[in-house]
Amino acid sequence: MLPKDAPVLSPETGGFDSEGNLSMVEGIEPNANISYEAVSGLAGCVMTVNSSYLKSLGWPETLDFFNLSASDKNIINRDGLVYSVEDGLKMGSIDLSAVARKFSYVEDAAANVHSFTIKLTDKMGKTTEATFKITPVKAEISLGEIAEGNVWAARLENVVLSTSNGDVSLLYPEVMAEGGSWVKPQYTSSISGTSNTVTITGLTPGTKYSVRARYNNGVSADVREVTTEAAQQVENAGFEEWYGTVVEEEIPIYFPYLQSEQDKWWDSNNRQTAAEEYSTYNSYKCFPTTWYVEGRTGEKAASIMAVAVNGWNSELMGTGKTPGELFIGTYGGERGHAFGSRPSKLRFYYKYIPDGSDTWQATIQIQNGSEVIAEKTVTSSASVNGWTEYTLDLDYSDKMKKATGIYIHFRQSTSDEPNTHKHSVTTPAGSYTIYGGSTLTVDDIELIYE
């Protein structure tokens, strides 16, 4: 029969101080649970919301929990408000924890405080009212150094974003091309402890970028400047440039470069099979392995064939079998060419007419000095009559080392004793009867940067 007390709100059980204030690191879900007790039974609960951020999300200024509209229920459920408020209930809570996790630190002091005034009414008509304030604190974030080896043509690898007090999953990179604006790039991430290590992709080769870390509205004080590698291509990649001459005044020989070129990229083993001096029967013992034919897109493509030649060959003998080879470098000299980019893939188009069980081969190497830092080889014996695309993916054994050279090598047979037979072949100089073998035709080489 004694009078019952008015309802009581207890902020201390949920992380608030005695005055109803809670400070939290932005992005970290705090304990923001407000419990209540209404010994006479709850008859009403109204919460007034003062938050510019929640207002931007569609929250109403006043929530009457005993008369919530369907739209208000959808909004507060969407944003994680948890509440146990029912008619006659003597104990319950309003939990703002998940809602608070959405709050970001802002420089505007007034907008950085989110206040909630709760008024309870019990069955005896007694009321109690209190205001609770949640204030986000800025997360501390940083950006690690970006090593030179991690700067590729179209991506940045192992960029380390860190936070000492925030939620590391909220960290992400931003980049700004020179003369542009800050944007969120494509990236993949790997989270460990307080760090998010990201690989930024989709960059433009040969471009200067600024890089920073972002966390909600805050950005790192550290800003790194990098310049992506150029997307360098090999010269004469479509095999349009050739120099032709003759040996022994009769046999044509072709070189995959212009005679006037000072910096030659491609060569073949034509000098091996079409040497300049022979004693007899030059028509049959001296012939190139490589010449040009009609191209896939341009006028020309490289045709590579095995031939059988030596000092005593005639049209009745087919000894001295030699595989045809086309490669970057100089026959009898340096293998490869100076090159400063690291491609992801090699793409080319080819046709293949095998002789017996012959198998063609293509190899690409990316070099750092004398060390091969990436290499890939493909072999195939399948007959391919029409132009067919082939792509080799490059895996780097040491991703921190820059490229200094490139080597690409095509062989029409992997055998040092390739199959040959007597037949007629057509070169740009005309038709000849020789002992020839499998033919690999190559065109439109392209290096892909991803």
Short mmCIF file of C-alpha atoms in Angstrom, two decimals:
data_model
loop_
_atom_site.label_atom_id
_atom_site.label_comp_id
_atom_site.label_asym_id
_atom_site.label_seq_id
_atom_site.Cartn_x
_atom_site.Cartn_y
_atom_site.Cartn_z
CA MET A 1 0.00 0.00 0.00
CA LEU A 2 3.09 2.30 0.19
CA PRO A 3 3.58 4.75 -2.73
CA LYS A 4 5.85 3.38 -5.44
CA ASP A 5 8.90 5.24 -6.79
CA ALA A 6 8.97 6.92 -10.19
CA PRO A 7 10.69 5.09 -13.05
CA VAL A 8 14.51 5.05 -12.93
CA LEU A 9 16.97 5.28 -15.84
CA SER A 10 20.41 3.74 -15.24
CA PRO A 11 23.04 4.98 -17.74
CA GLU A 12 26.09 3.67 -15.79
CA THR A 13 25.24 0.04 -16.64
CA GLY A 14 25.77 0.79 -20.32
CA GLY A 15 29.01 2.72 -20.50
CA PHE A 16 27.65 6.20 -19.88
CA ASP A 17 28.97 8.23 -16.98
CA SER A 18 26.72 9.44 -14.15
CA GLU A 19 25.78 12.50 -16.19
CA GLY A 20 24.77 10.45 -19.22
CA ASN A 21 27.86 11.12 -21.39
CA LEU A 22 29.69 8.53 -23.47
CA SER A 23 32.86 9.07 -25.50
CA MET A 24 33.69 6.49 -28.21
CA VAL A 25 36.25 5.97 -30.95
CA GLU A 26 34.45 6.39 -34.27
CA GLY A 27 33.61 3.10 -35.93
CA ILE A 28 34.04 1.04 -32.75
CA GLU A 29 30.77 -0.22 -31.34
CA PRO A 30 30.52 0.98 -27.72
CA ASN A 31 28.40 -0.31 -24.88
CA ALA A 32 25.60 2.24 -25.10
CA ASN A 33 22.81 0.32 -23.38
CA ILE A 34 20.43 2.34 -21.18
CA SER A 35 18.42 0.21 -18.72
CA TYR A 36 15.33 1.30 -16.85
CA GLU A 37 13.08 0.14 -14.02
CA ALA A 38 9.39 1.04 -13.63
CA VAL A 39 8.08 -0.69 -10.52
CA SER A 40 4.50 0.39 -11.28
CA GLY A 41 4.75 -0.87 -14.83
CA LEU A 42 5.60 1.08 -17.94
CA ALA A 43 2.84 3.14 -19.55
CA GLY A 44 4.79 5.36 -21.97
CA CYS A 45 8.25 5.90 -23.47
CA VAL A 46 9.24 8.79 -25.74
CA MET A 47 12.74 9.46 -27.04
CA THR A 48 13.73 12.80 -28.58
CA VAL A 49 16.63 12.50 -30.99
CA ASN A 50 19.05 15.36 -31.64
CA SER A 51 21.52 14.08 -34.26
CA SER A 52 22.13 15.72 -37.62
CA TYR A 53 23.60 12.45 -38.89
CA LEU A 54 20.58 10.32 -37.90
CA LYS A 55 18.30 13.00 -39.29
CA SER A 56 20.12 12.60 -42.64
CA LEU A 57 19.25 8.89 -42.48
CA GLY A 58 15.54 9.67 -42.11
CA TRP A 59 15.16 9.41 -38.33
CA PRO A 60 12.23 11.38 -36.86
CA GLU A 61 12.97 13.90 -34.14
CA THR A 62 10.60 12.09 -31.75
CA LEU A 63 10.04 8.36 -31.28
CA ASP A 64 6.95 7.37 -29.30
CA PHE A 65 7.66 3.69 -28.66
CA PHE A 66 4.03 3.03 -27.76
CA ASN A 67 2.83 4.52 -31.05
CA LEU A 68 5.54 3.81 -33.63
CA SER A 69 4.57 4.07 -37.28
CA ALA A 70 5.58 1.31 -39.66
CA SER A 71 8.12 3.59 -41.37
CA ASP A 72 9.71 4.59 -38.04
CA LYS A 73 10.00 0.93 -37.07
CA ASN A 74 11.73 0.15 -40.34
CA ILE A 75 14.23 2.97 -39.88
CA ILE A 76 15.29 2.18 -36.33
CA ASN A 77 15.42 -1.55 -37.01
CA ARG A 78 17.54 -0.90 -40.11
CA ASP A 79 20.07 1.08 -38.09
CA GLY A 80 20.27 -1.39 -35.21
CA LEU A 81 18.29 0.19 -32.40
CA VAL A 82 17.35 -2.52 -29.89
CA TYR A 83 14.61 -1.81 -27.33
CA SER A 84 12.46 -3.68 -24.84
CA VAL A 85 9.56 -1.31 -24.30
CA GLU A 86 6.10 -2.77 -23.66
CA ASP A 87 2.96 -1.81 -21.77
CA GLY A 88 3.24 -2.81 -18.09
CA LEU A 89 6.88 -3.89 -18.38
CA LYS A 90 8.78 -3.24 -15.13
CA MET A 91 12.36 -3.62 -16.44
CA GLY A 92 13.86 -3.17 -19.87
CA SER A 93 16.40 -1.21 -21.90
CA ILE A 94 17.09 0.91 -24.96
CA ASP A 95 20.34 -0.13 -26.58
CA LEU A 96 22.04 2.47 -28.80
CA SER A 97 25.27 0.47 -29.27
CA ALA A 98 24.80 -0.55 -32.91
CA VAL A 99 23.45 2.89 -33.80
CA ALA A 100 26.50 4.56 -32.25
CA ARG A 101 28.86 2.44 -34.34
CA LYS A 102 27.68 4.40 -37.37
CA PHE A 103 28.83 7.71 -35.95
CA SER A 104 31.87 9.37 -37.51
CA TYR A 105 33.97 12.07 -35.98
CA VAL A 106 33.28 15.51 -37.51
CA GLU A 107 35.06 18.81 -36.91
CA ASP A 108 31.81 20.64 -36.15
CA ALA A 109 31.52 20.35 -32.35
CA ALA A 110 27.73 20.60 -32.33
CA ALA A 111 27.27 18.03 -35.10
CA ASN A 112 29.77 15.70 -33.41
CA VAL A 113 27.46 15.20 -30.39
CA HIS A 114 24.44 12.90 -30.70
CA SER A 115 21.92 13.35 -27.87
CA PHE A 116 18.93 11.23 -26.87
CA THR A 117 16.38 12.46 -24.32
CA ILE A 118 14.27 9.65 -22.86
CA LYS A 119 11.04 10.26 -20.96
CA LEU A 120 9.36 7.35 -19.13
CA THR A 121 5.83 7.31 -17.71
CA ASP A 122 4.53 4.58 -15.39
CA LYS A 123 1.05 3.33 -14.60
CA MET A 124 0.80 5.73 -11.65
CA GLY A 125 1.40 8.69 -13.96
CA LYS A 126 4.88 9.29 -12.56
CA THR A 127 7.57 10.33 -15.02
CA THR A 128 11.32 10.53 -15.26
CA GLU A 129 13.44 12.14 -17.95
CA ALA A 130 17.17 12.15 -18.77
CA THR A 131 19.44 13.10 -21.67
CA PHE A 132 22.25 10.88 -22.93
CA LYS A 133 25.03 12.16 -25.18
CA ILE A 134 27.35 10.13 -27.41
CA THR A 135 30.48 11.86 -28.74
CA PRO A 136 32.75 10.18 -31.33
CA VAL A 137 36.52 10.57 -31.01
CA LYS A 138 38.70 10.69 -34.12
CA ALA A 139 40.44 7.43 -35.03
CA GLU A 140 44.22 7.62 -35.30
CA ILE A 141 45.34 6.37 -38.72
CA SER A 142 48.60 6.18 -40.66
CA LEU A 143 50.00 5.14 -44.03
CA GLY A 144 53.22 3.14 -44.33
CA GLU A 145 56.05 3.79 -46.74
CA ILE A 146 55.57 2.47 -50.29
CA ALA A 147 58.69 0.67 -51.49
CA GLU A 148 59.89 1.27 -55.06
CA GLY A 149 59.47 -2.42 -55.89
CA ASN A 150 55.78 -2.26 -54.95
CA VAL A 151 55.06 0.33 -57.63
CA TRP A 152 53.97 -1.47 -60.84
CA ALA A 153 52.49 -0.11 -64.05
CA ALA A 154 48.82 -0.52 -63.13
CA ARG A 155 48.92 -1.34 -59.42
CA LEU A 156 50.54 -0.67 -56.04
CA GLU A 157 51.25 -3.71 -53.88
CA ASN A 158 51.55 -4.08 -50.09
CA VAL A 159 50.36 -0.60 -49.14
CA VAL A 160 49.95 -0.70 -45.35
CA LEU A 161 47.10 1.26 -43.71
CA SER A 162 47.01 1.25 -39.91
CA THR A 163 44.90 2.46 -37.00
CA SER A 164 45.98 2.43 -33.37
CA ASN A 165 42.48 2.74 -31.89
CA GLY A 166 39.88 2.25 -34.62
CA ASP A 167 38.25 -0.59 -36.55
CA VAL A 168 40.87 -1.65 -39.08
CA SER A 169 38.20 -2.91 -41.49
CA LEU A 170 37.07 0.69 -42.04
CA LEU A 171 40.46 1.70 -43.44
CA TYR A 172 40.77 2.08 -47.19
CA PRO A 173 43.11 3.85 -49.63
CA GLU A 174 42.55 6.97 -51.68
CA VAL A 175 44.61 8.02 -54.68
CA MET A 176 44.91 11.22 -56.65
CA ALA A 177 46.47 11.38 -60.09
CA GLU A 178 48.52 14.49 -60.74
CA GLY A 179 46.12 17.28 -61.61
CA GLY A 180 43.10 15.24 -60.51
CA SER A 181 41.06 14.75 -57.34
CA TRP A 182 41.05 12.17 -54.55
CA VAL A 183 39.16 8.97 -55.42
CA LYS A 184 38.64 5.55 -53.86
CA PRO A 185 40.41 3.09 -56.19
CA GLN A 186 39.85 -0.59 -56.83
CA TYR A 187 41.75 -2.61 -54.23
CA THR A 188 42.03 -5.89 -52.40
CA SER A 189 42.89 -6.08 -48.73
CA SER A 190 44.37 -8.36 -46.10
CA ILE A 191 43.68 -7.49 -42.46
CA SER A 192 46.01 -8.49 -39.66
CA GLY A 193 45.98 -6.93 -36.21
CA THR A 194 45.82 -3.15 -36.52
CA SER A 195 46.86 -3.07 -40.21
CA ASN A 196 45.05 -3.41 -43.51
CA THR A 197 47.51 -4.26 -46.29
CA VAL A 198 46.01 -3.39 -49.67
CA THR A 199 46.87 -3.86 -53.33
CA ILE A 200 45.56 -0.95 -55.38
CA THR A 201 44.62 -1.84 -58.96
CA GLY A 202 43.30 -0.11 -62.07
CA LEU A 203 45.95 2.63 -62.12
CA THR A 204 47.20 4.37 -65.24
CA PRO A 205 50.76 3.45 -66.26
CA GLY A 206 53.41 6.16 -66.27
CA THR A 207 51.37 8.44 -63.99
CA LYS A 208 52.29 10.31 -60.81
CA TYR A 209 49.93 9.55 -57.91
CA SER A 210 49.46 10.72 -54.35
CA VAL A 211 48.26 8.05 -51.91
CA ARG A 212 46.67 8.39 -48.48
CA ALA A 213 44.59 6.36 -46.01
CA ARG A 214 40.98 7.16 -45.17
CA TYR A 215 38.83 6.16 -42.19
CA ASN A 216 35.28 7.55 -42.23
CA ASN A 217 35.71 11.33 -42.56
CA GLY A 218 39.38 11.33 -41.52
CA VAL A 219 42.47 10.96 -43.70
CA SER A 220 46.05 10.18 -42.81
CA ALA A 221 48.54 12.96 -42.32
CA ASP A 222 50.96 10.76 -44.27
CA VAL A 223 50.71 11.18 -48.06
CA ARG A 224 53.01 9.17 -50.35
CA GLU A 225 53.90 10.16 -53.90
CA VAL A 226 54.68 7.46 -56.46
CA THR A 227 54.95 7.24 -60.24
CA THR A 228 53.69 4.04 -61.84
CA GLU A 229 55.86 2.17 -64.31
CA ALA A 230 55.35 2.72 -68.01
CA ALA A 231 53.37 0.07 -69.88
CA GLN A 232 56.29 -0.59 -72.19
CA GLN A 233 55.84 -2.75 -75.30
CA VAL A 234 58.44 -4.58 -77.34
CA GLU A 235 59.39 -2.98 -80.63
CA ASN A 236 58.22 -4.40 -83.98
CA ALA A 237 55.54 -6.33 -82.08
CA GLY A 238 53.45 -6.74 -85.24
CA PHE A 239 56.47 -7.86 -87.31
CA GLU A 240 55.91 -5.20 -89.95
CA GLU A 241 59.60 -4.29 -90.23
CA TRP A 242 61.90 -6.59 -92.24
CA TYR A 243 65.15 -6.32 -94.09
CA GLY A 244 65.73 -8.69 -96.99
CA THR A 245 68.90 -9.62 -98.88
CA VAL A 246 70.39 -12.66 -100.60
CA VAL A 247 73.34 -14.92 -99.97
CA GLU A 248 75.34 -16.70 -102.67
CA GLU A 249 73.55 -14.22 -104.99
CA GLU A 250 70.55 -16.49 -105.04
CA ILE A 251 69.14 -17.52 -101.68
CA PRO A 252 66.90 -14.95 -99.93
CA ILE A 253 67.50 -14.17 -96.27
CA TYR A 254 65.33 -12.03 -94.03
CA PHE A 255 65.90 -10.18 -90.78
CA PRO A 256 63.04 -8.98 -88.48
CA TYR A 257 64.26 -5.38 -88.38
CA LEU A 258 65.10 -2.53 -90.72
CA GLN A 259 68.66 -2.37 -91.97
CA SER A 260 68.93 1.25 -90.85
CA GLU A 261 67.83 0.54 -87.28
CA GLN A 262 70.46 1.25 -84.65
CA ASP A 263 68.54 -0.43 -81.83
CA LYS A 264 67.45 -3.83 -83.12
CA TRP A 265 65.06 -5.91 -81.01
CA TRP A 266 64.35 -9.16 -82.85
CA ASP A 267 66.57 -11.69 -84.57
CA SER A 268 66.39 -15.29 -85.80
CA ASN A 269 68.77 -18.15 -86.48
CA ASN A 270 68.77 -17.37 -90.20
CA ARG A 271 72.54 -16.85 -90.08
CA GLN A 272 72.87 -20.42 -88.85
CA THR A 273 71.05 -21.97 -91.83
CA ALA A 274 71.75 -19.38 -94.50
CA ALA A 275 75.42 -18.66 -94.00
CA GLU A 276 77.16 -16.57 -96.60
CA GLU A 277 79.75 -19.12 -97.81
CA TYR A 278 79.17 -22.66 -99.09
CA SER A 279 81.17 -24.71 -101.55
CA THR A 280 78.55 -26.41 -103.69
CA TYR A 281 74.80 -26.92 -104.23
CA ASN A 282 73.83 -23.63 -102.61
CA SER A 283 70.25 -23.97 -103.84
CA TYR A 284 69.63 -26.82 -101.44
CA LYS A 285 72.03 -26.45 -98.53
CA CYS A 286 71.43 -22.78 -97.65
CA PHE A 287 68.01 -21.46 -96.62
CA PRO A 288 66.55 -19.23 -93.86
CA THR A 289 64.28 -20.49 -91.08
CA THR A 290 62.32 -17.26 -90.72
CA TRP A 291 60.67 -14.83 -93.13
CA TYR A 292 57.48 -12.81 -93.34
CA VAL A 293 54.04 -13.79 -94.60
CA GLU A 294 50.62 -12.13 -94.66
CA GLY A 295 49.75 -10.76 -91.24
CA ARG A 296 46.70 -11.07 -89.00
CA THR A 297 45.95 -7.33 -88.87
CA GLY A 298 48.85 -5.54 -90.57
CA GLU A 299 50.61 -6.52 -93.74
CA LYS A 300 53.09 -8.97 -92.25
CA ALA A 301 53.64 -11.71 -89.67
CA ALA A 302 56.65 -13.88 -88.81
CA SER A 303 56.80 -17.39 -90.24
CA ILE A 304 59.22 -19.82 -88.55
CA MET A 305 60.12 -23.19 -90.10
CA ALA A 306 62.58 -26.01 -89.53
CA VAL A 307 65.02 -26.57 -92.42
CA ALA A 308 67.60 -29.24 -93.22
CA VAL A 309 70.89 -27.78 -94.47
CA ASN A 310 74.63 -28.49 -94.36
CA GLY A 311 77.69 -28.27 -96.56
CA TRP A 312 76.84 -31.35 -98.67
CA ASN A 313 73.05 -31.30 -98.89
CA SER A 314 71.22 -31.70 -102.13
CA GLU A 315 67.59 -32.11 -102.99
CA LEU A 316 68.12 -35.84 -102.45
CA MET A 317 69.38 -35.48 -98.87
CA GLY A 318 67.82 -33.91 -95.80
CA THR A 319 70.48 -33.94 -93.14
CA GLY A 320 71.52 -31.08 -90.87
CA LYS A 321 68.04 -30.56 -89.45
CA THR A 322 67.72 -27.23 -87.63
CA PRO A 323 64.70 -25.85 -85.69
CA GLY A 324 63.53 -22.37 -86.60
CA GLU A 325 63.93 -19.71 -83.91
CA LEU A 326 62.73 -16.12 -83.50
CA PHE A 327 63.80 -14.21 -80.40
CA ILE A 328 64.60 -10.87 -78.79
CA GLY A 329 68.33 -10.34 -78.92
CA THR A 330 71.15 -10.91 -81.41
CA TYR A 331 72.05 -14.21 -82.99
CA GLY A 332 75.37 -15.32 -81.52
CA GLY A 333 75.31 -12.34 -79.14
CA GLU A 334 73.27 -10.86 -76.30
CA ARG A 335 70.01 -12.55 -75.34
CA GLY A 336 67.18 -10.09 -74.58
CA HIS A 337 66.84 -6.32 -74.64
CA ALA A 338 66.86 -3.52 -72.07
CA PHE A 339 63.38 -3.16 -70.59
CA GLY A 340 62.13 -1.28 -67.52
CA SER A 341 58.56 -2.48 -67.00
CA ARG A 342 56.98 -5.54 -65.36
CA PRO A 343 54.05 -6.86 -67.40
CA SER A 344 51.45 -9.24 -66.03
CA LYS A 345 50.91 -11.23 -69.21
CA LEU A 346 52.18 -11.87 -72.72
CA ARG A 347 49.56 -12.15 -75.46
CA PHE A 348 50.20 -13.12 -79.06
CA TYR A 349 48.45 -14.70 -82.04
CA TYR A 350 49.71 -17.76 -83.86
CA LYS A 351 49.09 -20.52 -86.39
CA TYR A 352 50.82 -23.89 -86.41
CA ILE A 353 51.23 -26.57 -89.07
CA PRO A 354 53.01 -29.46 -87.35
CA ASP A 355 55.20 -31.99 -89.09
CA GLY A 356 54.67 -35.35 -87.40
CA SER A 357 55.00 -35.10 -83.63
CA ASP A 358 56.69 -31.67 -83.53
CA THR A 359 55.81 -29.29 -80.71
CA TRP A 360 56.17 -25.50 -80.85
CA GLN A 361 57.30 -23.43 -77.87
CA ALA A 362 57.12 -19.84 -76.67
CA THR A 363 59.02 -18.45 -73.67
CA ILE A 364 59.06 -15.05 -71.98
CA GLN A 365 61.49 -13.91 -69.31
CA ILE A 366 61.63 -10.69 -67.34
CA GLN A 367 65.13 -10.03 -66.07
CA ASN A 368 66.79 -8.04 -63.32
CA GLY A 369 70.39 -7.93 -64.44
CA SER A 370 71.44 -11.54 -64.93
CA GLU A 371 68.60 -12.83 -62.71
CA VAL A 372 65.29 -14.01 -64.18
CA ILE A 373 62.53 -12.64 -61.94
CA ALA A 374 59.61 -13.94 -64.04
CA GLU A 375 59.41 -16.69 -66.63
CA LYS A 376 56.68 -18.60 -68.45
CA THR A 377 56.80 -21.18 -71.24
CA VAL A 378 54.07 -22.78 -73.34
CA THR A 379 54.36 -25.80 -75.63
CA SER A 380 51.77 -27.35 -77.91
CA SER A 381 51.62 -29.84 -80.77
CA ALA A 382 48.05 -29.11 -81.87
CA SER A 383 47.46 -28.05 -85.45
CA VAL A 384 46.02 -24.51 -85.60
CA ASN A 385 44.98 -23.32 -89.07
CA GLY A 386 43.43 -19.96 -88.19
CA TRP A 387 44.78 -17.09 -86.12
CA THR A 388 44.46 -18.04 -82.46
CA GLU A 389 45.10 -15.95 -79.37
CA TYR A 390 47.37 -17.25 -76.62
CA THR A 391 48.10 -15.60 -73.26
CA LEU A 392 50.85 -16.44 -70.79
CA ASP A 393 50.44 -15.27 -67.20
CA LEU A 394 53.65 -14.15 -65.52
CA ASP A 395 54.48 -15.06 -61.92
CA TYR A 396 57.30 -13.08 -60.32
CA SER A 397 59.72 -14.89 -58.05
CA ASP A 398 60.81 -11.61 -56.46
CA LYS A 399 58.23 -8.85 -56.64
CA MET A 400 60.51 -6.26 -55.06
CA LYS A 401 63.03 -6.25 -57.90
CA LYS A 402 62.54 -3.95 -60.87
CA ALA A 403 62.89 -5.13 -64.45
CA THR A 404 65.97 -4.29 -66.48
CA GLY A 405 65.49 -6.63 -69.44
CA ILE A 406 63.07 -8.79 -71.41
CA TYR A 407 63.54 -11.93 -73.48
CA ILE A 408 60.94 -13.61 -75.72
CA HIS A 409 61.77 -16.76 -77.71
CA PHE A 410 59.68 -18.69 -80.25
CA ARG A 411 60.70 -22.13 -81.56
CA GLN A 412 58.71 -24.01 -84.16
CA SER A 413 60.00 -27.27 -82.65
CA THR A 414 61.25 -28.13 -79.21
CA SER A 415 63.46 -30.83 -80.75
CA ASP A 416 67.03 -30.17 -81.82
CA GLU A 417 66.35 -32.77 -84.56
CA PRO A 418 62.96 -31.59 -85.85
CA ASN A 419 60.97 -33.45 -88.49
CA THR A 420 61.57 -32.33 -92.09
CA HIS A 421 60.57 -33.49 -95.54
CA LYS A 422 61.05 -32.30 -99.08
CA HIS A 423 58.39 -29.83 -100.14
CA SER A 424 57.84 -26.46 -101.75
CA VAL A 425 57.74 -23.28 -99.68
CA THR A 426 56.91 -19.73 -100.70
CA THR A 427 58.86 -16.74 -99.41
CA PRO A 428 58.49 -13.09 -100.43
CA ALA A 429 61.18 -13.82 -103.08
CA GLY A 430 59.34 -16.76 -104.63
CA SER A 431 58.84 -20.53 -104.31
CA TYR A 432 61.62 -22.97 -103.44
CA THR A 433 61.92 -26.71 -102.99
CA ILE A 434 63.63 -27.45 -99.68
CA TYR A 435 63.72 -29.91 -96.84
CA GLY A 436 61.42 -28.10 -94.40
CA GLY A 437 59.41 -28.97 -91.32
CA SER A 438 56.72 -27.59 -89.03
CA THR A 439 55.71 -23.95 -89.46
CA LEU A 440 54.87 -21.60 -86.59
CA THR A 441 53.44 -18.21 -87.62
CA VAL A 442 53.37 -15.42 -85.02
CA ASP A 443 51.88 -11.92 -85.01
CA ASP A 444 50.65 -9.03 -82.84
CA ILE A 445 52.61 -9.52 -79.64
CA GLU A 446 51.27 -7.47 -76.72
CA LEU A 447 52.32 -7.14 -73.09
CA ILE A 448 49.39 -6.79 -70.68
CA TYR A 449 49.65 -4.72 -67.50
CA GLU A 450 47.20 -5.36 -64.65
#
